[in-house]
Coordinates of N, CA and C in Angstrom, one line a residue:
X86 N 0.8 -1.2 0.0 CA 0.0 0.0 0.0 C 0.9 1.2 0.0
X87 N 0.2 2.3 -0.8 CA 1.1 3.3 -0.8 C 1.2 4.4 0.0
X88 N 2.0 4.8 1.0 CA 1.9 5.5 2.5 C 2.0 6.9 1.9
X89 N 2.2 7.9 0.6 CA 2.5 8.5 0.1 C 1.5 9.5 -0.4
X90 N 1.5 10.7 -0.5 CA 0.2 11.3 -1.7 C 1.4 12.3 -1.7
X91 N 0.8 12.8 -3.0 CA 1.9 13.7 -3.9 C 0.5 15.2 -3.5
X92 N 1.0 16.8 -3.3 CA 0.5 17.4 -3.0 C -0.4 17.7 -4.2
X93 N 0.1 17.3 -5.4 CA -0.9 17.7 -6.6 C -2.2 17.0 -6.8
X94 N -1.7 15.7 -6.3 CA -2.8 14.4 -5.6 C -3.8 15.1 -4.7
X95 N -3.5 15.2 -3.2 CA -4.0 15.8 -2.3 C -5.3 17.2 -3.0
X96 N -4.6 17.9 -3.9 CA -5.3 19.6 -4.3 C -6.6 18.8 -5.3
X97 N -6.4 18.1 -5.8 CA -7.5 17.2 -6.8 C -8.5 16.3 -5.5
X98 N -8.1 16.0 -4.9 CA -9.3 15.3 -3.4 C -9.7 16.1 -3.6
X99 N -9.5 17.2 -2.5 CA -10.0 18.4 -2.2 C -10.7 18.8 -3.4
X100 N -10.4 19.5 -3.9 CA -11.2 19.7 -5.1 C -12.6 19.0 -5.9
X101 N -12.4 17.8 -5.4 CA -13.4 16.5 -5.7 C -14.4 17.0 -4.3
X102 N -13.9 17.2 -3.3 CA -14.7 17.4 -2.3 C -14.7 15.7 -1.4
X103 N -14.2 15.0 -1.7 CA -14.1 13.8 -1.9 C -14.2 13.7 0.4
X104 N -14.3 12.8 1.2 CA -14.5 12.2 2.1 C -13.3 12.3 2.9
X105 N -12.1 13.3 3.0 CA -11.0 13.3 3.5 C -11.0 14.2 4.4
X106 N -10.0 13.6 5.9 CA -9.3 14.3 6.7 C -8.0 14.6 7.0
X107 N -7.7 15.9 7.1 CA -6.2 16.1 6.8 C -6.1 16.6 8.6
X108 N -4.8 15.8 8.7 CA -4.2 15.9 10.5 C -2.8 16.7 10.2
X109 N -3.0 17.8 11.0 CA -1.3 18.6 10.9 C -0.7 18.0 12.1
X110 N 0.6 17.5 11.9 CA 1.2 16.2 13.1 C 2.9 17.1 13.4
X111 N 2.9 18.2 12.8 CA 4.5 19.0 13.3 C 4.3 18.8 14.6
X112 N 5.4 18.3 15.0 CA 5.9 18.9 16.4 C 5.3 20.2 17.2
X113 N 5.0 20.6 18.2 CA 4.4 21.3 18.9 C 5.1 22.8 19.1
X114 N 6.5 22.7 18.8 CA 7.3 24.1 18.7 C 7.4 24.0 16.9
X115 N 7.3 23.1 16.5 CA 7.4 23.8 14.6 C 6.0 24.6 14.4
X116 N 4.8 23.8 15.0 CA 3.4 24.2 14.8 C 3.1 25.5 15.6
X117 N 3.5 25.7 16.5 CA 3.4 27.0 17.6 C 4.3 28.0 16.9
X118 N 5.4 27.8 16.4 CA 6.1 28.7 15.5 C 5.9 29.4 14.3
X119 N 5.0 28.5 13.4 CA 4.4 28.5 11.7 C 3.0 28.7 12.2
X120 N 2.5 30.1 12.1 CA 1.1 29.6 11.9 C 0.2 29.2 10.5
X121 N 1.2 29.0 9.3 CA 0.1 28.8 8.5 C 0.4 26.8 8.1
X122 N -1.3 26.5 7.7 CA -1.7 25.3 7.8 C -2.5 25.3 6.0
X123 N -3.2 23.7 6.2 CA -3.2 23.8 5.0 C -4.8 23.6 5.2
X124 N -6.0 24.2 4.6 CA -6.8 24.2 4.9 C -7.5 23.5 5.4
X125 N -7.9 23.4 6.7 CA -9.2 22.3 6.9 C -8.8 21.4 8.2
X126 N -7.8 21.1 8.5 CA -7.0 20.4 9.7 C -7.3 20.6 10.8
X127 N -7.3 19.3 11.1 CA -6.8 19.4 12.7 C -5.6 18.7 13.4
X128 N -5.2 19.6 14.4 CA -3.9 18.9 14.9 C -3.9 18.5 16.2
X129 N -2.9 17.6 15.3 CA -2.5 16.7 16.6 C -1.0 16.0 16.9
X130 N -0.8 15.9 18.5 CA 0.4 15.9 18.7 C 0.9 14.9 18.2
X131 N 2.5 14.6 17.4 CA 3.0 13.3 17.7 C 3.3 12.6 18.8
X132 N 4.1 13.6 19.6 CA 4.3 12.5 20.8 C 3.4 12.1 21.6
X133 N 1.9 12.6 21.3 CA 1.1 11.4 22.0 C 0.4 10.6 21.1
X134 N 0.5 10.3 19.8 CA 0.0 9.6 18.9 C -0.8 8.7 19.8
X135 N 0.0 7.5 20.5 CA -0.8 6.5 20.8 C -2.3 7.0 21.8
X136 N -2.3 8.2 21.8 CA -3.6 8.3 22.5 C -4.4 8.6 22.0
X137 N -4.1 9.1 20.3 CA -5.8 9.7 19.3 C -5.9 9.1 18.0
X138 N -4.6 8.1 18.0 CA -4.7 7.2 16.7 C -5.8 6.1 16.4
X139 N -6.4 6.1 17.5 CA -7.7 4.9 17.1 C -8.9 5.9 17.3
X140 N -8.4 7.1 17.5 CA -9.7 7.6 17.3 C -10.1 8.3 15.7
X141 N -9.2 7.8 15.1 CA -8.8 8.8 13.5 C -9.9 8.0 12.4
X142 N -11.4 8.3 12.3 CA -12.6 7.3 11.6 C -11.7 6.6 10.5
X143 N -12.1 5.8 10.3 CA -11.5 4.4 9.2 C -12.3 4.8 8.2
X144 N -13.1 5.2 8.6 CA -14.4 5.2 6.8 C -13.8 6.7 6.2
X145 N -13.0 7.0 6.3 CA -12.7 8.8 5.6 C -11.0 8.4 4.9
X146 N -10.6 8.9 3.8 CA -9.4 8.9 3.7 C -8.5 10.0 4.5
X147 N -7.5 9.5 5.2 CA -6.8 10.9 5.8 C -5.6 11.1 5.4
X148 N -5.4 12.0 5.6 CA -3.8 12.4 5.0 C -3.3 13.5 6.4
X149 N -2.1 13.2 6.6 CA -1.4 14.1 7.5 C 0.0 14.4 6.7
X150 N 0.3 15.4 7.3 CA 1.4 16.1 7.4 C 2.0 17.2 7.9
X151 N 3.5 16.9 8.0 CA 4.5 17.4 9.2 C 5.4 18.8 8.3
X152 N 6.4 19.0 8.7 CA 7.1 20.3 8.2 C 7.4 19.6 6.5
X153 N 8.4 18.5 6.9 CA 8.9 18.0 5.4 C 8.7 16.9 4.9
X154 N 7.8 16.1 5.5 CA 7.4 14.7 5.2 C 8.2 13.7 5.4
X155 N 8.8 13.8 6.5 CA 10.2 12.8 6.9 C 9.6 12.4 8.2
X156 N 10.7 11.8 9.4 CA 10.4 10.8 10.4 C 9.0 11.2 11.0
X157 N 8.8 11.9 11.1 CA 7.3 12.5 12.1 C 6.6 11.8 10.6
X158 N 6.4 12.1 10.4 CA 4.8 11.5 9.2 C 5.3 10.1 8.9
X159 N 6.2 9.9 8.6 CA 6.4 8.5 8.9 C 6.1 7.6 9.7
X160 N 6.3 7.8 11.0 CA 6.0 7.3 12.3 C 4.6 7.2 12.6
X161 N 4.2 8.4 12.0 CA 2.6 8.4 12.8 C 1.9 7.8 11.1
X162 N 2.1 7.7 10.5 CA 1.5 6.6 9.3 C 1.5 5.0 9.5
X163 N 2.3 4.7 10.1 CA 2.8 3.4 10.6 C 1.2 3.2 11.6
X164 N 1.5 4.1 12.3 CA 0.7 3.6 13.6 C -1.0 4.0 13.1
X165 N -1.1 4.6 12.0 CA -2.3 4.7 11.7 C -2.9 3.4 10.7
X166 N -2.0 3.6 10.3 CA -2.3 1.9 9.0 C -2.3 0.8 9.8
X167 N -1.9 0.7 11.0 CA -1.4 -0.7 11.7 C -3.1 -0.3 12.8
X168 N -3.8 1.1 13.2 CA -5.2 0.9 13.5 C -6.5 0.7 12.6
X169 N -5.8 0.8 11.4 CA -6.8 0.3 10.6 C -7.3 1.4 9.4
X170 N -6.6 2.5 10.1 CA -7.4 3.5 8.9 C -6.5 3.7 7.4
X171 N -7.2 4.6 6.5 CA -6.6 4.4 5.2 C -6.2 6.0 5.2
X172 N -4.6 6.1 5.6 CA -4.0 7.2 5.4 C -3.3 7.0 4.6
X173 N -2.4 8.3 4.4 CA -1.1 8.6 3.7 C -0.6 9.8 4.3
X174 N 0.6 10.2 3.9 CA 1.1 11.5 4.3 C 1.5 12.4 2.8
X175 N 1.9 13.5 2.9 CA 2.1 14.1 2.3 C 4.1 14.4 1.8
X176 N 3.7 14.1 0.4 CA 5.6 13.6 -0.1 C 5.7 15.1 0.6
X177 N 7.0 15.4 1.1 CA 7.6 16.3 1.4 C 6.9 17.2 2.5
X178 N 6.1 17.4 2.9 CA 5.3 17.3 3.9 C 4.6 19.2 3.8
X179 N 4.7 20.0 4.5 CA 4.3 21.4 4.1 C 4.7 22.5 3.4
X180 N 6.1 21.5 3.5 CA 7.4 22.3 2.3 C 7.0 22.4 1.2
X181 N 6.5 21.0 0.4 CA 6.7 20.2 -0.7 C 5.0 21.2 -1.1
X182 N 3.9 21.3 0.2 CA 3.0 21.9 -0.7 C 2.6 23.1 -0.9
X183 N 3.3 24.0 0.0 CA 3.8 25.2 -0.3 C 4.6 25.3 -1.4
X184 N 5.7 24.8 -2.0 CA 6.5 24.6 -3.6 C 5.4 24.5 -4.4
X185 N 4.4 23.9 -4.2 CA 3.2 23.1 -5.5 C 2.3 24.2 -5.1
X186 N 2.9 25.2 -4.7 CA 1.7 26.2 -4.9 C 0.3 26.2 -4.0
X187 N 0.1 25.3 -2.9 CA -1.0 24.6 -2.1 C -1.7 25.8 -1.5
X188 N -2.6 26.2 -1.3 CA -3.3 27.2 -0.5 C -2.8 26.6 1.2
X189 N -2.3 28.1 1.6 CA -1.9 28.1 3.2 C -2.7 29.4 3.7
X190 N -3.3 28.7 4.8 CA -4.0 29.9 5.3 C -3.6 29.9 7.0
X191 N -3.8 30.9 7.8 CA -3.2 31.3 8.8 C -4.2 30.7 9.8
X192 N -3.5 29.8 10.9 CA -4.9 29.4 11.5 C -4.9 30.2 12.5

């Protein structure tokens, strides 16, 4: 399965209007730092993953992402696929969709 979505992927869901949740998972000083997000999110910490990852509905596609799409989204993809839901993260994580041009809005 592919743990991946490309941000150009992601803007076409959206756009579909399609059944998706997007979780913003930066670290708590990157996210308190950056206020802009990618529309529609909610966040949540990684270092307590294990306490809201079975709460993440299975019936929605989700997608999270972190500053660059490296070990944090990695980590917390693992433990989401392994509760059963059908995520992915975002290649390069808020970097990569800010480059692709992504709507950021200030939360």
């Amino acid at each position: 399965m592919e743990k991946t979505i490309k941000p150009s992927e992601l803007k076409a869901l959206l756009a579909e209007n399609k059944n998706t949740m997007i979780i913003d998972v930066r670290r708590k000083a990157d996210y308190d730092t950056d206020p802009r997000i990618i529309p529609g999110p909610v966040w949540r910490d990684p270092e307590q993953a294990a306490t809201w990852v079975d709460e993440v509905p299975k019936d929605k596609e989700t997608i999270i992402y972190c500053v660059r799409g490296g070990s944090v989204s990695s980590g917390i993809i693992d433990k989401l696929l392994e509760s059963g839901a059908n995520a992915k993260y975002i290649e390069g994580g808020l970097a990569a969709w800010e480059a692709d041009e992504g709507e950021l809005i200030k939360k």
